[in-house]
Structure formats: C-alpha cells, structure tokens
Amino acid sequence: MADNVRPRVKAPRKAEPGEAVTIKTLISHPMESGQRKDADGNTIPRSIIHRFTCEFNGEMVVDVTMEPAISTNPYFEFAAVVPEAGDFKFTWYDDDGSVYEETKSVAMA
Amino acid sequence: MTGIKAITALLAATAITAGAAWAEPVEDTLTVNEEIEMTTWTEPSAAVEDALPEVISGWHFRGTETRAMQADDFDNPGMIFVEQAMDDWDTVEGEAGKSCASCHGDVADSMKGVRAVYPKWNEQAGEVRTLEMQVNACREDNMKAEPLKYTGGAMARMVALISSVSRGMPVNVATDGPVAETWEQGKELYYTRTGQLELSCANCHEDNYGRMIRADHLSQGQINGFPVYRLKNTKLNSVHARFKGCVRDTRAETYKPGSPEFVALELYVASRGNGLSVEGPSVRN
C-alpha cells in the first residue's frame, strides 16, 4: 500500500465552446518499479499506478497504460477540446487495487 | 521603473568587465502563480556592498524550463513536499500531546515573514539560531518530541513549508548587534580556502559567478531559495547539506550540518542575499 497518494489536477474553470484547453495532472506516488532490492537483497515488490484515464462527460479523452519505468509522482499534461460545459473525470488505478478519482468542472465562457 | 534601468545598466557594465564570460545570468522576471512578484536581481545591502556589485538569485542562472517550473506551484515539485509538511504541521507528536498547529495555528498566518529573518539571535538561548534549530528547539522544549535530523527529509519539508508562506518577502537578516560576532566568523569562513583544491566560497561565487565551471553555470551561491528542489536528486536540499557538498567538492573534510561553523556561514551567506525575495522551495538543477 503506497502512502501519501494524493491526486492533483489543474484545469481551467471556463472555456470557449470547442476550445482546446491544457490540463495538468500529477499524483504523488512512489512508483516502486519492482526491480530494486533492499539492504538484505530481497526484491522490493512492484507498486505502481498502472493506468490513468481522463473522461469528459463519460467520453474517454485519454487512456494511458503506465509501466514500471515511469518515475515517482507521475505527471501528465495534455490538451483536450471542450465542446460543451461538463465534468472532467480523472482516474488513477493502483497495483494494490486502489482507485483514485478527481473531478473538475468546466463552464462555458 | 528605475529598477529595470539599473538592471540594464548593470548588465551592460558586467558585459564590459567580464568579457570572457559567455554565460551571463538570464534577464527575466519571476512571478509565481501569476501572483507573487519576486525580487531576483537587486542592489546589495550596506553590509556586503564591497563584496558584490549586484545581488542575483540563483534562479537567473538556470535554464528556461527550470525557471518555468518554479513559476507555478503545480509544476514545482518542491510543493509536493510542502503539502506533506502541512500534514506534519497538524500531527500530534511527543509527550506534551501537541502538534505545531496547537500553538501556532494556521501556518500561513503565524509563520509569514519568519523565513526572511533567519538565522537570527535567540535572546533566551543566547545563541544564533537557524530555522532548523528553532524547529527542533520547539519540538524538544514544547512538544517533548524527538528532534528531526538536521538535513533529513522531514526537516527539509517543514522548513520548505515555513519558507513557502514568506515567498516574495525580502530576505532581511540582521548583521549587527548580538549576531555581529557570528556574522564576522561566517565572513571569515566564506573567504577561507579549504581542501586540496584550495578554494573558498568566494573563489567561485564572488569572483566567477556567471562563468561556467565545466558544465555548471556558477551562481552567486545565494540561499534565498532554500530548501531547494534539485532535479539531480529529486528531493528538497537544505542549506547545510549544500554547504557540505560544496566544501566536500574542494576536497576538504567538511563541517557537520548544524555545526556552529555552518550556522555562522549560513548567517553570512543569507546576509549577502538581503533584499532578494524568499523563494523557497525553489527549483534548481
């Protein structure tokens, strides 16, 4: 179980219809690769976030498969076209079964 | 805007006197979160005007991307540690059953301006205290808790939290009065050559700032941005850890973090940056 996992999202509160907005996301997570060994030579078990998705009003915007080589506190920045007012829903899936969610509403300017 | 004119004039002057240098600090302005306007290039205070013609934050010596990271808290990895420290702030520890918040309440109110004046004289203890020393004194005396390791992660992020609420305020450490003796000691250390390479702080950070030392761009070694998130080790770095690294690089046996020598050096180096904004946690490479 990873400690101190906290999702963060930065998205504009307002957008023009059809505007491409920049979204930044970051989740604090150790992203233990499963390749390292501790002082006694035992393998430290893998514990990463293996999937990240962003949906807008139920429609998938990005769906990312994440691998062990991704570093601590994974950060994603991407552009998304906002056709109408609605909610961005961000979901991170942890190896341990935990699911972290965050929602951001965008209004029409 | 006489400030900008002065900077332009200084730049021109530097260009003439330091013709060999080909990596001048970048002219740019730092506004964090489009809200906090930072002073990153200013006139030296009276105490150090003989040593420095101008006082420049290390921010100007870093690359475009690194400078941009510091301009937005979302992009500044140091702020993740600040958030963790906010949890620490509210965590009850020690036999007295207190957290930082029990006495100090909201960190943004109670700690505003604190970073800017440390290291400073503590009348009761009769010594110059760094912020780290004060945090540990508070933990031991008031919380009855174990002290934190001087350059450890928990201490670095606590200092980063306390610094973050003073960002934009000018560094203003005292150099006279009861701290005068310590300040002189720090000055002495700053100009003392150490190690097999026989380098003092001044050899790099006063005589050669703006020049390249192999692949590194020498800054003035200002500490207004500490604790610093360094891209090379992806964590917050405290002032004394940096001092230790620098002295080690002269191939000397170093003083210990938290030692009286480094406390004196921190006071002196902080005073060289009087007038710069508190930037911690800043981003450097």
Short mmCIF file of N, CA, C and O in Angstrom, two decimals, chain B residues 44-55 183 187 190-191 202 205-209 220 222 268 271-272:
data_model
loop_
_atom_site.label_atom_id
_atom_site.label_comp_id
_atom_site.label_asym_id
_atom_site.label_seq_id
_atom_site.Cartn_x
_atom_site.Cartn_y
_atom_site.Cartn_z
N PRO B 44 23.03 45.41 -3.62
CA PRO B 44 23.48 44.79 -2.37
C PRO B 44 23.15 45.67 -1.17
O PRO B 44 23.07 46.89 -1.30
N SER B 45 22.97 45.03 -0.02
CA SER B 45 22.76 45.80 1.20
C SER B 45 24.10 46.36 1.67
O SER B 45 25.16 45.94 1.21
N ALA B 46 24.03 47.32 2.60
CA ALA B 46 25.24 48.05 3.02
C ALA B 46 26.33 47.11 3.53
O ALA B 46 27.52 47.31 3.28
N ALA B 47 25.92 46.05 4.22
CA ALA B 47 26.90 45.16 4.85
C ALA B 47 27.78 44.43 3.85
O ALA B 47 28.90 44.04 4.17
N VAL B 48 27.28 44.23 2.63
CA VAL B 48 28.05 43.44 1.66
C VAL B 48 28.31 44.20 0.36
O VAL B 48 28.70 43.60 -0.65
N GLU B 49 28.13 45.53 0.36
CA GLU B 49 28.25 46.25 -0.91
C GLU B 49 29.69 46.27 -1.45
O GLU B 49 29.90 46.44 -2.64
N ASP B 50 30.66 46.05 -0.55
CA ASP B 50 32.04 45.97 -1.04
C ASP B 50 32.31 44.65 -1.75
O ASP B 50 33.22 44.56 -2.58
N ALA B 51 31.52 43.63 -1.39
CA ALA B 51 31.77 42.29 -1.93
C ALA B 51 31.08 42.08 -3.28
O ALA B 51 31.61 41.40 -4.15
N LEU B 52 29.88 42.62 -3.42
CA LEU B 52 29.07 42.32 -4.61
C LEU B 52 28.54 43.61 -5.24
O LEU B 52 27.96 44.45 -4.56
N PRO B 53 28.71 43.76 -6.55
CA PRO B 53 28.14 44.93 -7.21
C PRO B 53 26.63 44.81 -7.39
O PRO B 53 25.93 45.81 -7.55
N GLU B 54 26.13 43.59 -7.37
CA GLU B 54 24.71 43.33 -7.59
C GLU B 54 24.40 42.00 -6.92
O GLU B 54 25.29 41.18 -6.73
N VAL B 55 23.15 41.82 -6.57
CA VAL B 55 22.75 40.60 -5.88
C VAL B 55 21.76 39.88 -6.77
O VAL B 55 20.71 40.42 -7.14
N TRP B 183 28.43 36.73 12.61
CA TRP B 183 28.46 37.17 11.22
C TRP B 183 29.91 37.31 10.73
O TRP B 183 30.25 36.87 9.63
N LYS B 187 31.81 35.33 7.77
CA LYS B 187 32.53 36.03 6.70
C LYS B 187 33.94 35.45 6.54
O LYS B 187 34.41 35.21 5.43
N TYR B 190 33.77 32.27 4.79
CA TYR B 190 33.43 32.44 3.38
C TYR B 190 34.68 32.68 2.53
O TYR B 190 34.77 32.27 1.40
N TYR B 191 35.65 33.39 3.13
CA TYR B 191 36.86 33.74 2.38
C TYR B 191 38.04 32.82 2.68
O TYR B 191 39.15 33.09 2.25
N ALA B 202 34.22 32.26 -1.99
CA ALA B 202 34.32 33.47 -2.82
C ALA B 202 34.97 33.19 -4.16
O ALA B 202 34.65 33.85 -5.16
N HIS B 205 31.87 31.83 -6.16
CA HIS B 205 30.58 32.52 -6.13
C HIS B 205 30.67 34.04 -6.07
O HIS B 205 29.68 34.72 -6.25
N GLU B 206 31.89 34.56 -5.83
CA GLU B 206 32.05 36.01 -5.86
C GLU B 206 32.90 36.42 -7.07
O GLU B 206 32.54 37.33 -7.81
N ASP B 207 34.02 35.71 -7.28
CA ASP B 207 34.94 36.09 -8.34
C ASP B 207 34.48 35.61 -9.72
O ASP B 207 34.84 36.21 -10.73
N ASN B 208 33.73 34.53 -9.76
CA ASN B 208 33.47 33.89 -11.05
C ASN B 208 32.01 33.56 -11.33
O ASN B 208 31.73 32.76 -12.22
N TYR B 209 31.09 34.16 -10.61
CA TYR B 209 29.69 33.85 -10.91
C TYR B 209 29.36 34.31 -12.33
O TYR B 209 29.90 35.31 -12.81
N GLN B 220 25.75 33.01 -7.72
CA GLN B 220 26.35 33.71 -6.59
C GLN B 220 26.25 32.89 -5.30
O GLN B 220 26.69 33.34 -4.26
N GLN B 222 23.56 32.21 -3.66
CA GLN B 222 22.57 32.80 -2.74
C GLN B 222 21.69 31.70 -2.16
O GLN B 222 21.43 30.69 -2.83
N TYR B 268 26.04 34.56 7.37
CA TYR B 268 26.76 35.48 6.48
C TYR B 268 26.24 35.37 5.05
O TYR B 268 25.98 36.39 4.39
N SER B 271 22.97 37.00 4.58
CA SER B 271 23.05 38.46 4.56
C SER B 271 23.52 38.98 3.20
O SER B 271 23.18 40.08 2.81
N ARG B 272 24.27 38.16 2.48
CA ARG B 272 24.68 38.56 1.13
C ARG B 272 23.47 38.65 0.20
O ARG B 272 23.53 39.30 -0.85
#
